[in-house]
């Protein structure tokens, strides 16, 4: 398998800045993200604090970023990264269907604005999980509840329903739901996951569901779930001046490292992370 | 060496030991388990004298998995004198796994 020099997770300003800086130094990189680059960038009506671009709109800035990476032949891989494992010498990066390997990783994840629900952290691994397909066989003949934040969660619910006795699906978005007959849709607001030692029930605004497992399926899992062993501080990834995390060879940049949530801070951090990763790579060769 | 044990041998392999026993609950369909396997192998070579390492396939051994309420795998449990003293859920890098195990030596 090809082992990349640097894998960048995220295609917002910090991830792109890391990508162009690593590419300039001739590193073999892979960048994971979405074709839109960054959702929050597209949503910004006016940006007045990005030096050199007074009064630019978010979409215009996005287009400039896109042209920049196109000119440098950087292509975004749109597969969703589920997990990154620090194997010591390298990192194993798992998507739904494939595994990638990289010597260094730069996390440019942005920030998830939806808060965890009550009981989520306490019961994590004790019935609460972030990847239904990973743990589904453990719920044979049991009751599973899925909090779905996106369309992909529906197919996970269908898959789980083949094994579990009962599957409840709580949609956190409005759409048509493509679910099979075995999945029961519950349109209600989840408030708390309750259980002593392990998950027992989910409390919603208008009802309660007895359940053995609750899976919370968002666009991205919390950073410490994505990268097991990653150290956090006040809800952000802990980094030093070189943008190094507690895991050797793993860097972080942008909103995921903390406030202020700004484009210039993000691109600066992405650059610092990339340059340090490049330097580390060349010191390995010496 | 990480010895494969089962529902029948669990008690004798884990219950009556002088040194701490690390039990890796895993299954062949579980991606993170496959990543953790080699990490545990490595650690077992280093801590062989002080700690015993075993693994349990939860697909084939539902009794042990149920008894210890395994709700997510990989789960690594540490036993002392037959009693569970620590439960580590999910993959973690070697360094952090070693420091968790060393707390119980």
mmCIF file of C-alpha atoms in Angstrom:
data_model
loop_
_atom_site.group_PDB
_atom_site.id
_atom_site.type_symbol
_atom_site.label_atom_id
_atom_site.label_comp_id
_atom_site.label_asym_id
_atom_site.label_seq_id
_atom_site.Cartn_x
_atom_site.Cartn_y
_atom_site.Cartn_z
ATOM 1 C CA UNK A 1 0.000 0.000 0.000
ATOM 2 C CA UNK A 2 1.154 3.493 -0.796
ATOM 3 C CA UNK A 3 2.136 5.411 2.313
ATOM 4 C CA UNK A 4 1.573 9.159 2.016
ATOM 5 C CA UNK A 5 3.940 11.633 3.642
ATOM 6 C CA UNK A 6 1.126 13.720 5.052
ATOM 7 C CA UNK A 7 -2.622 13.151 5.331
ATOM 8 C CA UNK A 8 -4.713 16.251 5.911
ATOM 9 C CA UNK A 9 -8.176 15.749 7.360
ATOM 10 C CA UNK A 10 -10.449 18.642 6.423
ATOM 11 C CA UNK A 11 -10.749 20.978 3.435
ATOM 12 C CA UNK A 12 -11.449 24.286 5.150
ATOM 13 C CA UNK A 13 -8.962 27.173 5.206
ATOM 14 C CA UNK A 14 -6.541 25.465 7.625
ATOM 15 C CA UNK A 15 -6.518 22.176 5.725
ATOM 16 C CA UNK A 16 -5.986 23.887 2.360
ATOM 17 C CA UNK A 17 -3.232 26.081 3.745
ATOM 18 C CA UNK A 18 -1.510 22.975 5.106
ATOM 19 C CA UNK A 19 -1.953 21.257 1.739
ATOM 20 C CA UNK A 20 -0.418 24.008 -0.399
ATOM 21 C CA UNK A 21 2.515 24.427 1.974
ATOM 22 C CA UNK A 22 3.266 20.703 2.068
ATOM 23 C CA UNK A 23 2.864 20.431 -1.703
ATOM 24 C CA UNK A 24 5.272 23.324 -2.308
ATOM 25 C CA UNK A 25 7.854 21.306 -0.436
ATOM 26 C CA UNK A 26 7.279 18.312 -2.668
ATOM 27 C CA UNK A 27 5.580 16.074 -0.163
ATOM 28 C CA UNK A 28 3.248 13.327 -1.212
ATOM 29 C CA UNK A 29 -0.020 14.412 0.346
ATOM 30 C CA UNK A 30 -3.642 13.333 0.527
ATOM 31 C CA UNK A 31 -6.407 15.647 1.657
ATOM 32 C CA UNK A 32 -9.851 14.502 2.822
ATOM 33 C CA UNK A 33 -12.786 16.884 2.731
ATOM 34 C CA UNK A 34 -15.884 17.849 0.803
ATOM 35 C CA UNK A 35 -16.340 19.180 -2.689
ATOM 36 C CA UNK A 36 -17.706 22.447 -1.286
ATOM 37 C CA UNK A 37 -14.444 22.894 0.691
ATOM 38 C CA UNK A 38 -16.088 24.387 3.780
ATOM 39 C CA UNK A 39 -19.737 24.764 4.672
ATOM 40 C CA UNK A 40 -19.205 27.770 6.948
ATOM 41 C CA UNK A 41 -17.141 29.526 4.271
ATOM 42 C CA UNK A 42 -19.954 29.215 1.747
ATOM 43 C CA UNK A 43 -22.446 30.565 4.275
ATOM 44 C CA UNK A 44 -20.463 33.736 5.097
ATOM 45 C CA UNK A 45 -22.180 36.770 3.474
ATOM 46 C CA UNK A 46 -19.209 39.178 3.813
ATOM 47 C CA UNK A 47 -15.633 38.749 4.960
ATOM 48 C CA UNK A 48 -13.825 41.951 5.949
ATOM 49 C CA UNK A 49 -10.969 40.609 8.031
ATOM 50 C CA UNK A 50 -9.100 38.467 5.539
ATOM 51 C CA UNK A 51 -6.043 40.557 4.657
ATOM 52 C CA UNK A 52 -6.022 41.580 1.004
ATOM 53 C CA UNK A 53 -9.695 40.794 0.357
ATOM 54 C CA UNK A 54 -11.821 43.566 1.870
ATOM 55 C CA UNK A 55 -15.549 43.069 1.273
ATOM 56 C CA UNK A 56 -15.280 39.663 -0.350
ATOM 57 C CA UNK A 57 -18.157 37.179 0.017
ATOM 58 C CA UNK A 58 -17.646 33.686 1.414
ATOM 59 C CA UNK A 59 -18.414 32.032 -1.918
ATOM 60 C CA UNK A 60 -15.989 34.318 -3.781
ATOM 61 C CA UNK A 61 -13.259 33.464 -1.308
ATOM 62 C CA UNK A 62 -14.104 29.774 -1.659
ATOM 63 C CA UNK A 63 -13.737 30.067 -5.442
ATOM 64 C CA UNK A 64 -10.311 31.673 -5.011
ATOM 65 C CA UNK A 65 -9.244 28.847 -2.711
ATOM 66 C CA UNK A 66 -10.553 26.313 -5.226
ATOM 67 C CA UNK A 67 -8.590 27.925 -8.078
ATOM 68 C CA UNK A 68 -5.456 27.978 -5.920
ATOM 69 C CA UNK A 69 -5.557 24.241 -5.214
ATOM 70 C CA UNK A 70 -6.571 23.461 -8.809
ATOM 71 C CA UNK A 71 -3.540 25.381 -10.060
ATOM 72 C CA UNK A 72 -1.348 23.306 -7.774
ATOM 73 C CA UNK A 73 -3.014 20.020 -8.784
ATOM 74 C CA UNK A 74 -4.364 19.312 -5.337
ATOM 75 C CA UNK A 75 -7.477 17.127 -5.444
ATOM 76 C CA UNK A 76 -9.822 16.640 -2.531
ATOM 77 C CA UNK A 77 -10.708 13.079 -1.605
ATOM 78 C CA UNK A 78 -14.370 13.221 -0.579
ATOM 79 C CA UNK A 79 -14.501 9.955 1.354
ATOM 80 C CA UNK A 80 -15.527 10.383 4.985
ATOM 81 C CA UNK A 81 -12.805 9.488 7.470
ATOM 82 C CA UNK A 82 -14.193 7.351 10.290
ATOM 83 C CA UNK A 83 -11.098 6.663 12.340
ATOM 84 C CA UNK A 84 -7.398 7.426 12.501
ATOM 85 C CA UNK A 85 -5.191 5.005 14.413
ATOM 86 C CA UNK A 86 -1.719 5.922 15.635
ATOM 87 C CA UNK A 87 0.197 2.735 14.897
ATOM 88 C CA UNK A 88 3.545 4.105 16.058
ATOM 89 C CA UNK A 89 5.543 4.462 12.830
ATOM 90 C CA UNK A 90 2.553 5.564 10.797
ATOM 91 C CA UNK A 91 -1.162 6.338 10.906
ATOM 92 C CA UNK A 92 -3.927 4.103 9.567
ATOM 93 C CA UNK A 93 -6.786 6.190 8.174
ATOM 94 C CA UNK A 94 -10.071 4.314 7.803
ATOM 95 C CA UNK A 95 -12.874 5.388 5.502
ATOM 96 C CA UNK A 96 -16.039 3.348 4.930
ATOM 97 C CA UNK A 97 -14.423 1.125 2.304
ATOM 98 C CA UNK A 98 -10.680 1.723 2.361
ATOM 99 C CA UNK A 99 -7.651 2.121 4.558
ATOM 100 C CA UNK A 100 -4.961 4.705 3.871
ATOM 101 C CA UNK A 101 -1.551 5.067 5.455
ATOM 102 C CA UNK A 102 0.371 8.252 6.169
ATOM 103 C CA UNK A 103 3.513 9.121 8.092
ATOM 104 C CA UNK A 104 2.066 12.376 9.447
ATOM 105 C CA UNK A 105 -1.473 13.580 10.011
ATOM 106 C CA UNK A 106 -2.810 17.124 10.177
ATOM 107 C CA UNK A 107 -6.278 17.455 11.710
ATOM 108 C CA UNK A 108 -8.163 20.413 10.245
ATOM 109 C CA UNK A 109 -11.590 19.325 11.396
ATOM 110 C CA UNK A 110 -13.285 22.617 12.135
ATOM 111 C CA UNK A 111 -15.657 22.652 15.044
ATOM 112 C CA UNK A 112 -18.884 20.747 15.592
ATOM 113 C CA UNK A 113 -21.437 23.243 16.875
ATOM 114 C CA UNK A 114 -24.047 20.761 18.059
ATOM 115 C CA UNK A 115 -23.564 20.015 21.734
ATOM 116 C CA UNK A 116 -23.407 16.471 23.136
ATOM 117 C CA UNK A 117 -26.640 15.428 24.805
ATOM 118 C CA UNK A 118 -26.907 14.758 28.521
ATOM 119 C CA UNK A 119 -25.414 11.368 29.440
ATOM 120 C CA UNK A 120 -23.590 10.950 26.118
ATOM 121 C CA UNK A 121 -20.058 11.249 27.507
ATOM 122 C CA UNK A 122 -20.793 9.253 30.647
ATOM 123 C CA UNK A 123 -22.212 6.255 28.780
ATOM 124 C CA UNK A 124 -19.843 6.311 25.811
ATOM 125 C CA UNK A 125 -18.703 2.740 25.149
ATOM 126 C CA UNK A 126 -21.361 1.527 27.570
ATOM 127 C CA UNK A 127 -24.150 1.558 25.023
ATOM 128 C CA UNK A 128 -23.423 4.933 23.414
ATOM 129 C CA UNK A 129 -21.444 4.849 20.192
ATOM 130 C CA UNK A 130 -20.633 6.879 17.065
ATOM 131 C CA UNK A 131 -20.395 4.106 14.475
ATOM 132 C CA UNK A 132 -23.454 1.854 14.275
ATOM 133 C CA UNK A 133 -22.084 -0.486 11.641
ATOM 134 C CA UNK A 134 -18.934 -1.041 13.739
ATOM 135 C CA UNK A 135 -20.807 -2.355 16.788
ATOM 136 C CA UNK A 136 -24.069 -3.637 15.265
ATOM 137 C CA UNK A 137 -23.334 -7.365 15.795
ATOM 138 C CA UNK A 138 -23.111 -6.727 19.544
ATOM 139 C CA UNK A 139 -26.791 -5.732 19.508
ATOM 140 C CA UNK A 140 -28.229 -8.945 18.140
ATOM 141 C CA UNK A 141 -31.764 -9.366 19.533
ATOM 142 C CA UNK A 142 -31.479 -6.082 21.401
ATOM 143 C CA UNK A 143 -33.049 -2.641 21.068
ATOM 144 C CA UNK A 144 -31.081 0.112 19.342
ATOM 145 C CA UNK A 145 -31.895 3.804 18.987
ATOM 146 C CA UNK A 146 -30.215 5.933 16.354
ATOM 147 C CA UNK A 147 -29.952 9.728 16.470
ATOM 148 C CA UNK A 148 -29.408 10.563 12.823
ATOM 149 C CA UNK A 149 -27.967 13.979 11.907
ATOM 150 C CA UNK A 150 -27.568 13.252 8.178
ATOM 151 C CA UNK A 151 -28.808 11.047 5.313
ATOM 152 C CA UNK A 152 -26.024 8.473 5.717
ATOM 153 C CA UNK A 153 -27.403 7.605 9.133
ATOM 154 C CA UNK A 154 -30.465 6.111 7.414
ATOM 155 C CA UNK A 155 -28.489 3.373 5.701
ATOM 156 C CA UNK A 156 -26.734 2.591 8.974
ATOM 157 C CA UNK A 157 -30.154 2.269 10.616
ATOM 158 C CA UNK A 158 -31.281 -0.131 7.888
ATOM 159 C CA UNK A 159 -28.146 -2.203 8.379
ATOM 160 C CA UNK A 160 -28.573 -2.367 12.153
ATOM 161 C CA UNK A 161 -32.209 -3.426 11.733
ATOM 162 C CA UNK A 162 -31.015 -6.679 10.148
ATOM 163 C CA UNK A 163 -29.469 -7.681 13.464
ATOM 164 C CA UNK A 164 -31.230 -5.843 16.241
ATOM 165 C CA UNK A 165 -34.638 -6.819 17.529
ATOM 166 C CA UNK A 166 -35.932 -3.267 17.235
ATOM 167 C CA UNK A 167 -34.525 -0.039 15.812
ATOM 168 C CA UNK A 168 -35.816 3.438 16.598
ATOM 169 C CA UNK A 169 -34.709 6.280 14.333
ATOM 170 C CA UNK A 170 -34.737 9.854 15.635
ATOM 171 C CA UNK A 171 -34.151 12.196 12.691
ATOM 172 C CA UNK A 172 -32.370 15.449 13.594
ATOM 173 C CA UNK A 173 -33.095 16.971 10.163
ATOM 174 C CA UNK A 174 -36.090 17.371 7.864
ATOM 175 C CA UNK A 175 -36.225 15.223 4.747
ATOM 176 C CA UNK A 176 -37.778 12.087 3.288
ATOM 177 C CA UNK A 177 -36.459 9.118 5.235
ATOM 178 C CA UNK A 178 -35.456 6.017 3.292
ATOM 179 C CA UNK A 179 -35.895 3.452 6.019
ATOM 180 C CA UNK A 180 -37.174 -0.100 5.931
ATOM 181 C CA UNK A 181 -40.321 -1.318 7.725
ATOM 182 C CA UNK A 182 -38.409 -2.649 10.706
ATOM 183 C CA UNK A 183 -37.200 0.826 11.647
ATOM 184 C CA UNK A 184 -39.601 2.974 13.657
ATOM 185 C CA UNK A 185 -39.284 6.723 13.158
ATOM 186 C CA UNK A 186 -39.711 8.824 16.288
ATOM 187 C CA UNK A 187 -39.994 12.551 15.627
ATOM 188 C CA UNK A 188 -39.108 14.042 18.982
ATOM 189 C CA UNK A 189 -36.292 15.971 20.645
ATOM 190 C CA UNK A 190 -33.790 13.828 22.567
ATOM 191 C CA UNK A 191 -32.923 15.239 26.000
ATOM 192 C CA UNK A 192 -30.941 12.683 27.959
ATOM 193 C CA UNK A 193 -29.456 9.191 27.796
ATOM 194 C CA UNK A 194 -30.062 7.453 31.096
ATOM 195 C CA UNK A 195 -28.457 4.391 32.641
ATOM 196 C CA UNK A 196 -26.313 3.231 35.519
ATOM 197 C CA UNK A 197 -23.283 1.354 34.228
ATOM 198 C CA UNK A 198 -24.869 0.923 30.816
ATOM 199 C CA UNK A 199 -27.527 2.549 28.634
ATOM 200 C CA UNK A 200 -31.087 1.811 29.767
ATOM 201 C CA UNK A 201 -33.277 4.428 28.151
ATOM 202 C CA UNK A 202 -33.437 7.575 26.075
ATOM 203 C CA UNK A 203 -35.531 10.429 27.404
ATOM 204 C CA UNK A 204 -37.165 12.644 24.781
ATOM 205 C CA UNK A 205 -39.289 15.735 25.151
ATOM 206 C CA UNK A 206 -42.603 13.893 24.862
ATOM 207 C CA UNK A 207 -41.727 10.262 25.475
ATOM 208 C CA UNK A 208 -39.163 7.752 26.747
ATOM 209 C CA UNK A 209 -37.647 4.814 24.890
ATOM 210 C CA UNK A 210 -36.221 1.735 26.620
ATOM 211 C CA UNK A 211 -33.093 0.861 24.668
ATOM 212 C CA UNK A 212 -29.854 -1.129 24.961
ATOM 213 C CA UNK A 213 -27.844 1.119 22.698
ATOM 214 C CA UNK A 214 -27.846 4.685 21.371
ATOM 215 C CA UNK A 215 -25.843 5.595 18.291
ATOM 216 C CA UNK A 216 -25.204 9.267 17.570
ATOM 217 C CA UNK A 217 -24.421 9.731 13.887
ATOM 218 C CA UNK A 218 -23.137 13.183 12.866
ATOM 219 C CA UNK A 219 -21.006 14.423 9.954
ATOM 220 C CA UNK A 220 -17.939 14.039 12.088
ATOM 221 C CA UNK A 221 -17.386 12.258 15.365
ATOM 222 C CA UNK A 222 -15.729 14.239 18.179
ATOM 223 C CA UNK A 223 -11.934 14.520 17.584
ATOM 224 C CA UNK A 224 -11.060 12.160 20.436
ATOM 225 C CA UNK A 225 -13.333 9.533 18.858
ATOM 226 C CA UNK A 226 -11.878 10.100 15.430
ATOM 227 C CA UNK A 227 -8.325 9.774 16.778
ATOM 228 C CA UNK A 228 -8.320 7.512 19.841
ATOM 229 C CA UNK A 229 -5.871 8.731 22.470
ATOM 230 C CA UNK A 230 -5.991 12.364 21.361
ATOM 231 C CA UNK A 231 -5.777 14.827 24.221
ATOM 232 C CA UNK A 232 -8.409 17.557 24.443
ATOM 233 C CA UNK A 233 -8.627 20.738 26.474
ATOM 234 C CA UNK A 234 -11.892 22.662 26.995
ATOM 235 C CA UNK A 235 -13.517 21.007 23.990
ATOM 236 C CA UNK A 236 -10.615 21.675 21.625
ATOM 237 C CA UNK A 237 -7.595 19.674 20.507
ATOM 238 C CA UNK A 238 -4.612 20.515 22.702
ATOM 239 C CA UNK A 239 -1.639 21.770 20.680
ATOM 240 C CA UNK A 240 1.696 23.507 21.309
ATOM 241 C CA UNK A 241 3.321 26.346 19.336
ATOM 242 C CA UNK A 242 4.321 23.895 16.604
ATOM 243 C CA UNK A 243 0.686 22.700 16.356
ATOM 244 C CA UNK A 244 1.737 19.287 17.679
ATOM 245 C CA UNK A 245 -0.872 17.255 19.574
ATOM 246 C CA UNK A 246 -0.024 14.766 22.325
ATOM 247 C CA UNK A 247 0.318 12.050 19.667
ATOM 248 C CA UNK A 248 3.683 12.075 17.948
ATOM 249 C CA UNK A 249 3.353 12.899 14.252
ATOM 250 C CA UNK A 250 -0.198 14.185 14.620
ATOM 251 C CA UNK A 251 -0.810 17.928 14.233
ATOM 252 C CA UNK A 252 -3.961 20.029 14.421
ATOM 253 C CA UNK A 253 -4.895 23.418 12.945
ATOM 254 C CA UNK A 254 -7.829 25.793 12.626
ATOM 255 C CA UNK A 255 -11.057 25.987 14.621
ATOM 256 C CA UNK A 256 -10.556 22.524 16.100
ATOM 257 C CA UNK A 257 -7.634 23.843 18.185
ATOM 258 C CA UNK A 258 -9.616 26.680 19.777
ATOM 259 C CA UNK A 259 -10.814 30.250 19.480
ATOM 260 C CA UNK A 260 -10.808 32.681 17.779
ATOM 261 C CA UNK A 261 -12.656 30.954 14.920
ATOM 262 C CA UNK A 262 -11.175 33.080 12.107
ATOM 263 C CA UNK A 263 -9.888 32.404 8.577
ATOM 264 C CA UNK A 264 -6.503 34.038 9.041
ATOM 265 C CA UNK A 265 -5.826 32.192 12.275
ATOM 266 C CA UNK A 266 -6.817 28.957 10.541
ATOM 267 C CA UNK A 267 -4.562 29.377 7.506
ATOM 268 C CA UNK A 268 -1.680 30.458 9.740
ATOM 269 C CA UNK A 269 -2.014 27.380 11.887
ATOM 270 C CA UNK A 270 -2.354 25.127 8.845
ATOM 271 C CA UNK A 271 0.891 26.551 7.512
ATOM 272 C CA UNK A 272 2.765 26.103 10.805
ATOM 273 C CA UNK A 273 1.496 22.518 11.094
ATOM 274 C CA UNK A 274 2.509 21.651 7.538
ATOM 275 C CA UNK A 275 5.974 23.201 7.824
ATOM 276 C CA UNK A 276 6.681 21.371 11.053
ATOM 277 C CA UNK A 277 5.415 18.089 9.610
ATOM 278 C CA UNK A 278 7.703 18.611 6.586
ATOM 279 C CA UNK A 279 10.666 19.320 8.843
ATOM 280 C CA UNK A 280 9.999 16.186 10.892
ATOM 281 C CA UNK A 281 9.825 14.118 7.722
ATOM 282 C CA UNK A 282 13.198 15.362 6.523
ATOM 283 C CA UNK A 283 14.783 14.727 9.923
ATOM 284 C CA UNK A 284 13.627 11.099 9.710
ATOM 285 C CA UNK A 285 15.553 10.745 6.451
ATOM 286 C CA UNK A 286 18.816 12.086 7.894
ATOM 287 C CA UNK B 1 2.245 -14.070 23.427
ATOM 288 C CA UNK B 2 -1.478 -13.400 23.567
ATOM 289 C CA UNK B 3 -3.359 -16.586 24.336
ATOM 290 C CA UNK B 4 -6.818 -17.149 22.837
ATOM 291 C CA UNK B 5 -9.244 -18.165 25.596
ATOM 292 C CA UNK B 6 -12.982 -18.941 25.643
ATOM 293 C CA UNK B 7 -16.084 -19.105 27.863
ATOM 294 C CA UNK B 8 -14.995 -22.456 29.289
ATOM 295 C CA UNK B 9 -11.390 -21.599 30.074
ATOM 296 C CA UNK B 10 -12.078 -18.002 31.142
ATOM 297 C CA UNK B 11 -12.252 -18.696 34.864
ATOM 298 C CA UNK B 12 -9.074 -20.753 35.045
ATOM 299 C CA UNK B 13 -7.105 -18.444 32.740
ATOM 300 C CA UNK B 14 -8.211 -15.153 34.287
ATOM 301 C CA UNK B 15 -9.615 -15.977 37.712
ATOM 302 C CA UNK B 16 -6.726 -17.609 39.504
ATOM 303 C CA UNK B 17 -3.671 -15.611 38.572
ATOM 304 C CA UNK B 18 -1.031 -13.934 40.702
ATOM 305 C CA UNK B 19 -0.153 -11.329 38.121
ATOM 306 C CA UNK B 20 -2.582 -8.904 36.452
ATOM 307 C CA UNK B 21 -4.398 -10.276 33.399
ATOM 308 C CA UNK B 22 -5.184 -8.121 30.363
ATOM 309 C CA UNK B 23 -8.189 -9.410 28.404
ATOM 310 C CA UNK B 24 -8.712 -8.136 24.852
ATOM 311 C CA UNK B 25 -12.349 -8.590 23.761
ATOM 312 C CA UNK B 26 -12.447 -8.623 19.961
ATOM 313 C CA UNK B 27 -14.217 -9.975 16.882
ATOM 314 C CA UNK B 28 -13.040 -10.658 13.340
ATOM 315 C CA UNK B 29 -15.523 -8.176 11.781
ATOM 316 C CA UNK B 30 -14.285 -5.259 13.894
ATOM 317 C CA UNK B 31 -11.830 -2.929 12.132
ATOM 318 C CA UNK B 32 -10.418 -1.220 15.224
ATOM 319 C CA UNK B 33 -9.864 -4.650 16.817
ATOM 320 C CA UNK B 34 -7.644 -5.581 13.897
ATOM 321 C CA UNK B 35 -5.616 -2.438 14.473
ATOM 322 C CA UNK B 36 -5.372 -3.005 18.213
ATOM 323 C CA UNK B 37 -4.331 -6.670 17.882
ATOM 324 C CA UNK B 38 -0.736 -6.001 16.786
ATOM 325 C CA UNK B 39 -0.425 -3.238 19.387
ATOM 326 C CA UNK B 40 -1.392 -5.675 22.165
ATOM 327 C CA UNK B 41 0.985 -8.285 20.708
ATOM 328 C CA UNK B 42 3.836 -5.796 20.924
ATOM 329 C CA UNK B 43 2.991 -4.785 24.476
ATOM 330 C CA UNK B 44 2.678 -8.413 25.544
ATOM 331 C CA UNK B 45 6.235 -9.064 24.387
ATOM 332 C CA UNK B 46 7.498 -6.156 26.470
ATOM 333 C CA UNK B 47 5.504 -6.818 29.642
ATOM 334 C CA UNK B 48 5.529 -10.606 29.427
ATOM 335 C CA UNK B 49 7.124 -11.110 32.850
ATOM 336 C CA UNK B 50 4.747 -8.891 34.781
ATOM 337 C CA UNK B 51 1.398 -9.237 33.030
ATOM 338 C CA UNK B 52 -0.544 -12.056 31.386
ATOM 339 C CA UNK B 53 -2.296 -11.268 28.070
ATOM 340 C CA UNK B 54 -5.308 -13.131 26.701
ATOM 341 C CA UNK B 55 -7.972 -12.461 24.075
ATOM 342 C CA UNK B 56 -11.632 -13.416 23.799
ATOM 343 C CA UNK B 57 -13.577 -13.589 20.542
ATOM 344 C CA UNK B 58 -16.986 -12.160 21.547
ATOM 345 C CA UNK B 59 -18.781 -13.818 18.616
ATOM 346 C CA UNK B 60 -17.862 -17.269 19.861
ATOM 347 C CA UNK B 61 -17.997 -16.485 23.564
ATOM 348 C CA UNK B 62 -21.213 -14.636 24.401
ATOM 349 C CA UNK B 63 -21.140 -15.656 28.082
ATOM 350 C CA UNK B 64 -17.965 -13.768 28.930
ATOM 351 C CA UNK B 65 -19.021 -10.800 26.786
ATOM 352 C CA UNK B 66 -22.404 -10.638 28.518
ATOM 353 C CA UNK B 67 -21.015 -11.118 32.000
ATOM 354 C CA UNK B 68 -18.712 -8.124 31.625
ATOM 355 C CA UNK B 69 -21.288 -6.030 29.711
ATOM 356 C CA UNK B 70 -19.146 -5.579 26.617
ATOM 357 C CA UNK B 71 -21.134 -2.994 24.580
ATOM 358 C CA UNK B 72 -18.440 -1.898 22.170
ATOM 359 C CA UNK B 73 -15.285 -3.509 20.886
ATOM 360 C CA UNK B 74 -12.397 -3.487 21.172
ATOM 361 C CA UNK B 75 -12.685 -3.431 24.944
ATOM 362 C CA UNK B 76 -9.647 -4.233 27.024
ATOM 363 C CA UNK B 77 -10.256 -5.251 30.639
ATOM 364 C CA UNK B 78 -7.636 -5.624 33.327
ATOM 365 C CA UNK B 79 -8.185 -8.230 36.063
ATOM 366 C CA UNK B 80 -6.432 -8.701 39.378
ATOM 367 C CA UNK B 81 -7.115 -11.818 41.456
ATOM 368 C CA UNK B 82 -10.051 -12.515 39.180
ATOM 369 C CA UNK B 83 -11.695 -9.117 39.694
ATOM 370 C CA UNK B 84 -11.972 -6.493 36.980
ATOM 371 C CA UNK B 85 -9.994 -3.393 38.015
ATOM 372 C CA UNK B 86 -10.092 -1.380 34.790
ATOM 373 C CA UNK B 87 -12.019 -1.209 31.506
ATOM 374 C CA UNK B 88 -10.584 0.513 28.442
ATOM 375 C CA UNK B 89 -13.045 0.962 25.618
ATOM 376 C CA UNK B 90 -11.853 1.467 22.060
ATOM 377 C CA UNK B 91 -8.520 1.584 20.293
ATOM 378 C CA UNK B 92 -5.723 3.552 21.835
ATOM 379 C CA UNK B 93 -2.125 4.110 20.800
ATOM 380 C CA UNK B 94 0.576 1.876 22.269
ATOM 381 C CA UNK B 95 2.043 4.464 24.633
ATOM 382 C CA UNK B 96 -1.282 5.231 26.256
ATOM 383 C CA UNK B 97 -2.230 1.540 26.475
ATOM 384 C CA UNK B 98 1.095 0.756 28.182
ATOM 385 C CA UNK B 99 0.657 3.502 30.756
ATOM 386 C CA UNK B 100 -2.878 2.300 31.585
ATOM 387 C CA UNK B 101 -1.649 -1.263 32.074
ATOM 388 C CA UNK B 102 1.396 -0.203 34.101
ATOM 389 C CA UNK B 103 -0.873 1.459 36.670
ATOM 390 C CA UNK B 104 -1.885 -2.023 37.768
ATOM 391 C CA UNK B 105 1.538 -3.667 37.988
#
